[in-house]
Short mmCIF file of C-alpha atoms and ligand atoms in Angstrom, two decimals:
data_model
loop_
_atom_site.label_atom_id
_atom_site.label_comp_id
_atom_site.label_asym_id
_atom_site.label_seq_id
_atom_site.Cartn_x
_atom_site.Cartn_y
_atom_site.Cartn_z
CA MET A 272 -93.47 5.01 133.46
CA PRO A 273 -96.41 3.81 135.55
CA THR A 274 -98.44 5.92 137.94
CA ILE A 275 -99.19 4.48 141.37
CA GLN A 276 -102.26 5.14 143.42
CA LEU A 277 -103.04 4.03 146.96
CA ASP A 278 -106.74 4.08 147.74
CA ARG A 279 -107.78 3.90 151.42
CA LEU A 280 -105.12 1.32 152.11
CA VAL A 281 -105.61 -0.45 155.43
CA LYS A 282 -103.41 -3.04 157.12
CA ARG A 283 -104.40 -5.16 160.08
CA TYR A 284 -102.35 -7.76 161.89
CA GLY A 285 -105.02 -9.84 163.62
CA ASN A 286 -107.19 -7.32 165.45
CA VAL A 287 -104.58 -4.60 165.42
CA GLU A 288 -104.91 -2.00 162.69
CA VAL A 289 -101.50 -0.50 161.89
CA LEU A 290 -102.36 1.48 158.72
CA HIS A 291 -105.58 3.46 158.84
CA GLY A 292 -106.52 4.26 155.25
CA ILE A 293 -103.62 5.63 153.24
CA ASN A 294 -104.52 7.73 150.17
CA LEU A 295 -101.80 8.70 147.76
CA ASP A 296 -101.30 9.53 144.08
CA MET A 297 -97.79 9.25 142.74
CA ASP A 298 -96.97 10.91 139.44
CA ASP A 299 -94.94 9.57 136.62
CA ASN A 300 -91.21 9.55 137.06
CA GLU A 301 -91.42 10.83 140.58
CA PHE A 302 -89.19 10.26 143.57
CA THR A 303 -91.51 9.80 146.53
CA VAL A 304 -90.11 9.48 150.04
CA PHE A 305 -92.04 8.02 152.98
CA VAL A 306 -90.57 9.45 156.16
CA GLY A 307 -91.57 9.09 159.78
CA PRO A 308 -90.46 7.66 163.11
CA SER A 309 -89.84 3.95 163.58
CA GLY A 310 -93.05 1.90 163.69
CA CYS A 311 -95.24 4.42 161.85
CA GLY A 312 -96.00 2.01 158.99
CA LYS A 313 -93.53 2.94 156.22
CA SER A 314 -92.21 -0.55 155.54
CA THR A 315 -95.66 -2.08 155.76
CA THR A 316 -96.93 0.33 153.09
CA LEU A 317 -93.96 -0.41 150.86
CA ARG A 318 -94.29 -4.17 151.33
CA MET A 319 -97.95 -3.99 150.40
CA ILE A 320 -97.07 -2.16 147.19
CA ALA A 321 -94.45 -4.82 146.50
CA GLY A 322 -96.94 -7.60 147.18
CA LEU A 323 -95.04 -9.01 150.15
CA GLU A 324 -97.93 -8.22 152.51
CA ASP A 325 -101.65 -8.74 151.97
CA VAL A 326 -103.88 -5.72 151.71
CA SER A 327 -106.52 -5.80 154.47
CA ASP A 328 -108.70 -3.12 152.88
CA GLY A 329 -108.47 -0.62 150.05
CA GLU A 330 -106.61 -1.06 146.78
CA ILE A 331 -103.33 -0.35 145.04
CA TYR A 332 -103.52 0.79 141.43
CA VAL A 333 -100.66 0.80 138.94
CA ASP A 334 -101.54 2.68 135.78
CA GLY A 335 -105.14 2.61 136.87
CA LYS A 336 -105.27 -1.18 137.25
CA PRO A 337 -105.78 -2.86 140.63
CA VAL A 338 -102.73 -4.97 141.52
CA SER A 339 -103.29 -6.18 145.07
CA HIS A 340 -104.28 -9.66 143.86
CA LEU A 341 -101.08 -10.02 141.80
CA GLU A 342 -98.00 -11.97 142.87
CA PRO A 343 -94.89 -9.83 143.50
CA LYS A 344 -93.26 -11.17 140.32
CA ASP A 345 -96.23 -10.03 138.23
CA ARG A 346 -95.94 -6.43 139.41
CA ASP A 347 -93.70 -4.09 137.48
CA LEU A 348 -91.29 -3.41 140.34
CA ALA A 349 -87.97 -4.13 141.99
CA MET A 350 -87.12 -3.72 145.65
CA VAL A 351 -83.99 -3.02 147.67
CA PHE A 352 -84.22 -3.95 151.33
CA GLN A 353 -82.60 -2.53 154.42
CA ASP A 354 -80.83 -5.84 155.00
CA TYR A 355 -79.68 -6.59 151.49
CA ALA A 356 -77.56 -9.70 151.19
CA LEU A 357 -75.21 -10.27 148.27
CA TYR A 358 -74.11 -13.74 147.26
CA PRO A 359 -70.58 -13.89 148.71
CA HIS A 360 -69.25 -16.47 146.26
CA MET A 361 -70.39 -14.57 143.14
CA ASN A 362 -68.60 -11.58 141.67
CA VAL A 363 -70.32 -8.24 141.18
CA ALA A 364 -71.43 -8.99 137.62
CA ARG A 365 -72.99 -12.30 138.62
CA ASN A 366 -74.66 -10.79 141.67
CA MET A 367 -76.18 -8.12 139.50
CA SER A 368 -77.31 -10.47 136.76
CA PHE A 369 -78.78 -13.10 139.07
CA ALA A 370 -82.47 -12.32 138.43
CA LEU A 371 -81.91 -12.02 134.68
CA ARG A 372 -80.14 -15.38 134.52
CA LEU A 373 -82.96 -16.90 136.54
CA ALA A 374 -85.41 -15.46 134.01
CA LYS A 375 -83.25 -17.03 131.24
CA ARG A 376 -82.66 -13.77 129.39
CA PRO A 377 -80.25 -13.95 126.43
CA ALA A 378 -76.57 -13.67 127.40
CA ASP A 379 -75.88 -10.57 125.29
CA GLU A 380 -78.84 -8.75 126.81
CA ILE A 381 -77.68 -9.63 130.33
CA ASP A 382 -74.18 -8.48 129.53
CA ARG A 383 -75.38 -5.16 128.10
CA LYS A 384 -77.71 -4.40 131.04
CA VAL A 385 -75.07 -5.21 133.64
CA ARG A 386 -72.59 -2.95 131.87
CA ASP A 387 -75.10 -0.09 131.54
CA VAL A 388 -76.09 -0.21 135.19
CA ALA A 389 -72.49 -0.67 136.37
CA GLU A 390 -71.61 2.47 134.42
CA ILE A 391 -74.37 4.49 136.13
CA LEU A 392 -73.33 3.22 139.54
CA GLY A 393 -69.59 3.60 139.00
CA LEU A 394 -68.99 -0.14 139.34
CA THR A 395 -67.44 -0.84 135.92
CA ASP A 396 -63.99 -1.48 137.37
CA TYR A 397 -65.32 -3.79 140.05
CA LEU A 398 -67.41 -6.24 138.03
CA HIS A 399 -65.01 -9.12 138.68
CA ARG A 400 -64.60 -8.58 142.41
CA ARG A 401 -66.46 -10.49 145.06
CA PRO A 402 -68.51 -8.68 147.75
CA GLY A 403 -65.79 -9.39 150.34
CA GLU A 404 -63.36 -7.28 148.31
CA LEU A 405 -65.61 -4.22 148.22
CA SER A 406 -66.24 -1.31 150.60
CA GLY A 407 -69.60 -0.92 152.32
CA GLY A 408 -70.69 1.77 149.89
CA GLN A 409 -69.74 -0.33 146.87
CA ARG A 410 -71.66 -3.32 148.23
CA GLN A 411 -74.64 -1.03 148.71
CA ARG A 412 -74.38 0.04 145.09
CA VAL A 413 -74.26 -3.59 143.94
CA ALA A 414 -77.50 -4.22 145.84
CA MET A 415 -79.04 -1.27 144.03
CA GLY A 416 -77.64 -2.48 140.71
CA ARG A 417 -79.17 -5.90 141.22
CA ALA A 418 -82.59 -4.25 141.35
CA MET A 419 -81.89 -1.78 138.56
CA VAL A 420 -80.89 -4.33 135.90
CA ARG A 421 -84.40 -5.74 136.08
CA ASP A 422 -85.68 -2.82 134.07
CA THR A 423 -88.91 -2.36 135.98
CA GLY A 424 -90.81 0.91 136.07
CA ILE A 425 -91.07 1.11 139.85
CA PHE A 426 -88.16 0.98 142.18
CA LEU A 427 -88.83 0.45 145.90
CA LEU A 428 -86.15 1.14 148.51
CA ASP A 429 -86.54 0.48 152.22
CA GLU A 430 -83.93 2.38 154.24
CA PRO A 431 -81.16 1.33 151.85
CA LEU A 432 -78.55 3.47 153.60
CA SER A 433 -79.35 2.67 157.20
CA ASN A 434 -76.53 0.16 157.66
CA LEU A 435 -73.83 2.61 156.61
CA ASP A 436 -71.79 4.89 158.84
CA ALA A 437 -72.61 8.61 158.86
CA LYS A 438 -69.94 9.69 156.39
CA LEU A 439 -70.70 6.99 153.83
CA ARG A 440 -74.39 7.65 154.25
CA ALA A 441 -73.91 11.28 153.31
CA ARG A 442 -71.86 10.28 150.27
CA MET A 443 -74.35 7.67 149.11
CA ARG A 444 -77.11 10.20 149.56
CA THR A 445 -75.38 12.56 147.16
CA GLU A 446 -74.67 9.71 144.74
CA LEU A 447 -78.29 8.62 144.84
CA ALA A 448 -79.47 12.16 144.15
CA GLU A 449 -77.09 12.32 141.19
CA MET A 450 -78.00 8.87 139.92
CA ARG A 451 -81.68 9.49 140.09
CA ALA A 452 -81.36 12.38 137.65
CA ARG A 453 -80.13 9.84 135.08
CA ILE A 454 -82.83 7.21 135.61
CA ASN A 455 -86.41 7.54 134.45
CA LYS A 456 -88.18 5.44 137.03
CA ASN A 457 -90.68 5.84 139.79
CA PHE A 458 -88.85 5.66 143.07
CA ILE A 459 -90.50 5.05 146.39
CA TYR A 460 -87.97 5.47 149.13
CA VAL A 461 -88.51 4.79 152.82
CA THR A 462 -86.41 6.42 155.52
CA HIS A 463 -86.68 7.67 159.11
CA ASP A 464 -84.10 10.36 158.30
CA GLN A 465 -85.64 13.69 157.37
CA VAL A 466 -82.39 14.97 155.84
CA GLU A 467 -82.40 12.04 153.41
CA ALA A 468 -86.06 12.75 152.66
CA MET A 469 -85.43 16.43 152.03
CA THR A 470 -82.42 15.92 149.75
CA LEU A 471 -83.87 13.09 147.65
CA GLY A 472 -87.62 13.56 147.44
CA ASP A 473 -89.69 15.33 144.80
CA ARG A 474 -92.56 14.58 147.11
CA ILE A 475 -92.30 13.73 150.77
CA VAL A 476 -94.99 11.83 152.60
CA VAL A 477 -94.73 12.33 156.35
CA MET A 478 -96.25 9.45 158.31
CA SER A 479 -96.91 8.89 161.97
CA GLY A 480 -98.99 6.30 163.79
CA GLY A 481 -100.28 4.65 160.60
CA HIS A 482 -101.60 7.93 159.16
CA ILE A 483 -100.28 10.30 156.53
CA GLN A 484 -99.75 13.61 158.31
CA GLN A 485 -98.91 15.63 155.23
CA GLN A 486 -97.45 15.27 151.76
CA GLY A 487 -95.77 17.83 149.58
CA SER A 488 -92.48 19.08 148.20
CA PRO A 489 -89.60 19.51 150.67
CA GLU A 490 -90.14 23.26 150.55
CA GLU A 491 -93.89 23.03 151.15
CA LEU A 492 -93.37 20.86 154.21
CA PHE A 493 -90.71 23.17 155.60
CA THR A 494 -92.52 26.45 155.02
CA ASN A 495 -96.10 25.33 155.38
CA PRO A 496 -96.48 22.38 157.79
CA VAL A 497 -100.10 21.58 158.69
CA ASN A 498 -99.42 20.57 162.27
CA GLN A 499 -96.89 20.49 165.06
CA PHE A 500 -95.78 16.96 164.23
CA VAL A 501 -94.68 17.84 160.69
CA ALA A 502 -93.20 21.18 161.80
CA GLY A 503 -91.09 19.41 164.43
CA PHE A 504 -90.09 16.52 162.19
CA ILE A 505 -88.89 18.46 159.14
CA GLY A 506 -85.90 20.73 159.55
CA SER A 507 -82.61 20.48 161.41
CA PRO A 508 -81.99 21.60 164.11
CA ALA A 509 -85.65 20.98 164.88
CA MET A 510 -88.20 23.73 165.44
CA ASN A 511 -88.54 25.06 169.00
CA PHE A 512 -91.95 24.91 170.65
CA LEU A 513 -93.01 27.20 173.48
CA ASP A 514 -96.30 27.10 175.36
CA GLY A 515 -98.15 30.38 175.31
CA ASP A 516 -101.36 32.31 174.84
CA LEU A 517 -102.73 34.37 172.00
CA VAL A 518 -104.19 37.67 173.11
CA GLU A 519 -105.34 40.78 171.30
CA GLU A 520 -104.14 44.12 172.58
CA ASN A 521 -105.24 47.32 170.81
CA GLY A 522 -105.96 45.38 167.63
CA VAL A 523 -102.52 43.68 167.61
CA LEU A 524 -102.33 39.92 168.02
CA ILE A 525 -99.67 38.94 170.53
CA VAL A 526 -98.32 35.53 171.44
CA GLN A 527 -96.89 35.50 174.93
CA GLY A 528 -95.65 32.98 177.45
CA ASP A 529 -93.07 32.36 180.13
CA GLY A 530 -90.30 34.85 179.35
CA TYR A 531 -91.47 36.15 175.96
CA SER A 532 -94.04 38.32 174.23
CA LEU A 533 -94.06 38.61 170.42
CA PRO A 534 -96.39 40.61 168.17
CA MET A 535 -97.75 38.64 165.21
CA PRO A 536 -97.32 40.23 161.79
CA ALA A 537 -100.56 41.51 160.22
CA GLU A 538 -100.58 38.71 157.63
CA SER A 539 -100.52 35.87 160.20
CA ALA A 540 -102.96 37.75 162.42
CA ALA A 541 -105.38 38.00 159.48
CA ARG A 542 -105.12 34.27 158.86
CA ILE A 543 -105.66 33.36 162.51
CA GLY A 544 -108.59 35.79 162.85
CA LYS A 545 -110.14 37.32 165.95
CA VAL A 546 -109.18 35.92 169.32
CA ALA A 547 -111.73 36.43 172.05
CA GLY A 548 -109.98 36.61 175.43
CA ARG A 549 -107.04 34.19 175.59
CA ARG A 550 -106.36 31.14 173.56
CA ALA A 551 -103.85 28.49 174.64
CA VAL A 552 -101.40 27.85 171.81
CA ARG A 553 -97.94 26.56 171.08
CA LEU A 554 -95.46 28.88 169.43
CA GLY A 555 -93.19 27.27 166.82
CA MET A 556 -89.93 29.05 166.11
CA ARG A 557 -87.12 27.62 163.99
CA PRO A 558 -83.52 28.02 165.24
CA SER A 559 -82.83 29.91 162.02
CA SER A 560 -85.57 32.50 162.71
CA VAL A 561 -83.75 33.88 165.75
CA PHE A 562 -80.93 36.37 165.11
CA ALA A 563 -78.13 37.68 167.28
CA ASP A 564 -79.04 41.20 166.15
CA PRO A 565 -82.20 42.31 168.01
CA ALA A 566 -82.93 44.87 165.28
CA VAL A 567 -83.78 42.05 162.83
CA GLY A 568 -87.22 41.52 164.37
CA ALA A 569 -89.14 41.43 167.60
CA PRO A 570 -86.84 41.23 170.64
CA ILE A 571 -86.59 38.17 172.86
CA GLU A 572 -84.29 37.76 175.86
CA LEU A 573 -82.63 34.33 176.04
CA GLU A 574 -80.16 32.90 178.53
CA ILE A 575 -77.33 31.13 176.73
CA VAL A 576 -76.61 27.78 178.37
CA VAL A 577 -74.25 26.15 175.88
CA ALA A 578 -72.64 27.44 172.68
CA GLU A 579 -71.85 24.60 170.25
CA TYR A 580 -69.28 25.75 167.75
CA LEU A 581 -69.78 23.98 164.40
CA GLY A 582 -67.44 26.03 162.24
CA ALA A 583 -69.23 28.68 160.23
CA GLN A 584 -72.35 28.27 162.35
CA SER A 585 -72.85 27.90 166.08
CA VAL A 586 -75.88 26.33 167.71
CA LEU A 587 -76.76 28.01 170.97
CA VAL A 588 -78.69 26.08 173.57
CA THR A 589 -80.62 28.77 175.39
CA ARG A 590 -83.43 29.05 177.88
CA CYS A 591 -86.57 31.11 177.66
CA GLY A 592 -88.19 30.82 181.07
CA GLN A 593 -88.16 27.05 181.69
CA THR A 594 -88.11 26.07 178.00
CA GLU A 595 -85.01 25.13 176.04
CA VAL A 596 -84.66 27.07 172.79
CA LEU A 597 -82.07 26.31 170.09
CA VAL A 598 -80.70 29.21 168.11
CA GLU A 599 -78.54 29.01 164.99
CA VAL A 600 -76.19 31.94 164.46
CA PRO A 601 -73.03 32.62 162.46
CA SER A 602 -70.04 31.86 164.68
CA THR A 603 -68.84 35.42 164.15
CA ALA A 604 -71.63 36.50 166.52
CA ARG A 605 -69.37 35.37 169.40
CA LEU A 606 -72.01 34.82 172.03
CA GLN A 607 -70.82 33.35 175.32
CA ALA A 608 -72.43 30.63 177.40
CA GLY A 609 -73.50 31.85 180.83
CA THR A 610 -74.71 35.21 179.55
CA SER A 611 -78.10 36.60 178.67
CA HIS A 612 -78.64 38.18 175.28
CA ARG A 613 -81.36 40.12 173.51
CA PHE A 614 -82.05 38.35 170.20
CA GLY A 615 -84.28 39.37 167.29
CA VAL A 616 -87.07 37.05 166.06
CA ARG A 617 -88.27 37.20 162.48
CA THR A 618 -91.93 37.04 163.44
CA GLU A 619 -93.15 36.42 159.87
CA GLU A 620 -91.44 33.01 160.15
CA ILE A 621 -92.97 31.87 163.44
CA MET A 622 -95.91 29.49 163.47
CA ILE A 623 -98.79 29.11 165.87
CA PHE A 624 -100.30 25.73 166.70
CA ASP A 625 -103.43 24.90 168.63
CA GLY A 626 -102.39 24.01 172.18
CA GLN A 627 -104.68 20.95 172.20
CA SER A 628 -104.83 19.45 168.72
CA GLY A 629 -101.45 20.63 167.42
CA HIS A 630 -103.09 21.86 164.19
CA ARG A 631 -101.51 24.93 162.71
CA LEU A 632 -103.60 28.08 163.03
P1 ADP B 918 -91.72 1.39 160.00
O1 ADP B 918 -91.19 0.75 158.76
O2 ADP B 918 -92.33 2.74 159.77
O3 ADP B 918 -90.70 1.46 161.10
P2 ADP B 918 -93.49 -0.90 160.08
O4 ADP B 918 -94.26 -0.70 158.83
O5 ADP B 918 -92.42 -1.92 160.04
O6 ADP B 918 -92.93 0.50 160.59
O7 ADP B 918 -94.49 -1.28 161.25
C1 ADP B 918 -95.71 -0.59 161.47
C2 ADP B 918 -96.43 -1.21 162.65
O8 ADP B 918 -96.87 -2.53 162.31
C3 ADP B 918 -95.58 -1.34 163.90
O9 ADP B 918 -96.36 -1.00 165.01
C4 ADP B 918 -95.21 -2.81 163.90
O10 ADP B 918 -95.03 -3.26 165.22
C5 ADP B 918 -96.40 -3.47 163.26
N1 ADP B 918 -96.04 -4.70 162.54
C6 ADP B 918 -95.19 -4.78 161.49
N2 ADP B 918 -95.10 -6.07 161.06
C7 ADP B 918 -95.91 -6.79 161.86
C8 ADP B 918 -96.26 -8.20 161.93
N3 ADP B 918 -95.74 -9.08 161.07
N4 ADP B 918 -97.15 -8.57 162.89
C9 ADP B 918 -97.68 -7.67 163.74
N5 ADP B 918 -97.38 -6.36 163.73
C10 ADP B 918 -96.52 -5.91 162.81
MG1 MG B 919 -89.26 -0.03 158.40
#
């Protein structure tokens, strides 16, 4: 399997720079996910790797060799687009074998590859159907199969599930995760959906505004985000942010703001260091770090505005001063909207960000 390296990759459209020097090393046999809000440059990066867009500056290396001067067909890759189109008059087998027939591969080889890939994708029984006789999910799989039969080392996918409804999306996500365990290829997968990124990626690259904000394993990004953007983007329901100040009282570091005051555990205090006077910060607190039982951690009084029952869990929309705070609790906690409740915050899980730059302290 090839390794892929992006070296200070820049993209300009006319005078407008949309990618500002992307550096990335992708390992062998790795599933890399680019995730970020719409317009942050995910597709542009992918299309440059595929050779569908010129590189304005920097270089792309595959197995250590520069490839940006190569035609798409001379790069060892296959791509599945957001708006895949199948040939409506061809059956599944012919749709999947199209590129191989174009390349004039021997018939027995084509037949074998189509059967192998159909097996992996669960399409064996559908090879003679036309796209019109398939469900949305099956058509999606045919589009994937069409790329997979080409036997390339790198597999690029640009939001392949975005045209599916929520339920099918969730199923395809699971299928993809399962399928990927059986295929030894480099995947680069683009999505704006952080759940998709978290479930599929070995490595997640979080982008915003044409920059890489952070890259790492799903767990690294969740537990150790470098800034407020990543902290707010990864995790569902999203992290709560409250304006506040850091102050030191009798050697204890305290973060306090409108309606709350929480002592920082010694470990975080040591990392943040001495605070002279007050320092404006933003407190980051995940909905899962707040507990109905105040004894779990430091107490915080929250006014419950709405209780959304989701089955085993309930999401409480609460208010702390003027700020909305989401709290995730087991539904057995039976907390009522319209009441105030003393919750417990696991302070070792809260994060402090610089009030100006958003960098994590
Ligand atoms: P994403 O896939 O993350 O939603 P894109 O990579 O498609 O974002 O776009 C990144 C930025 O580049 C956007 O601001 C977009 O408007 C701009 N852009 C993309 N394609 C073109 C183009 N052909 N001409 C000018 N600007 C473009
Ligand atoms: Mg895109």
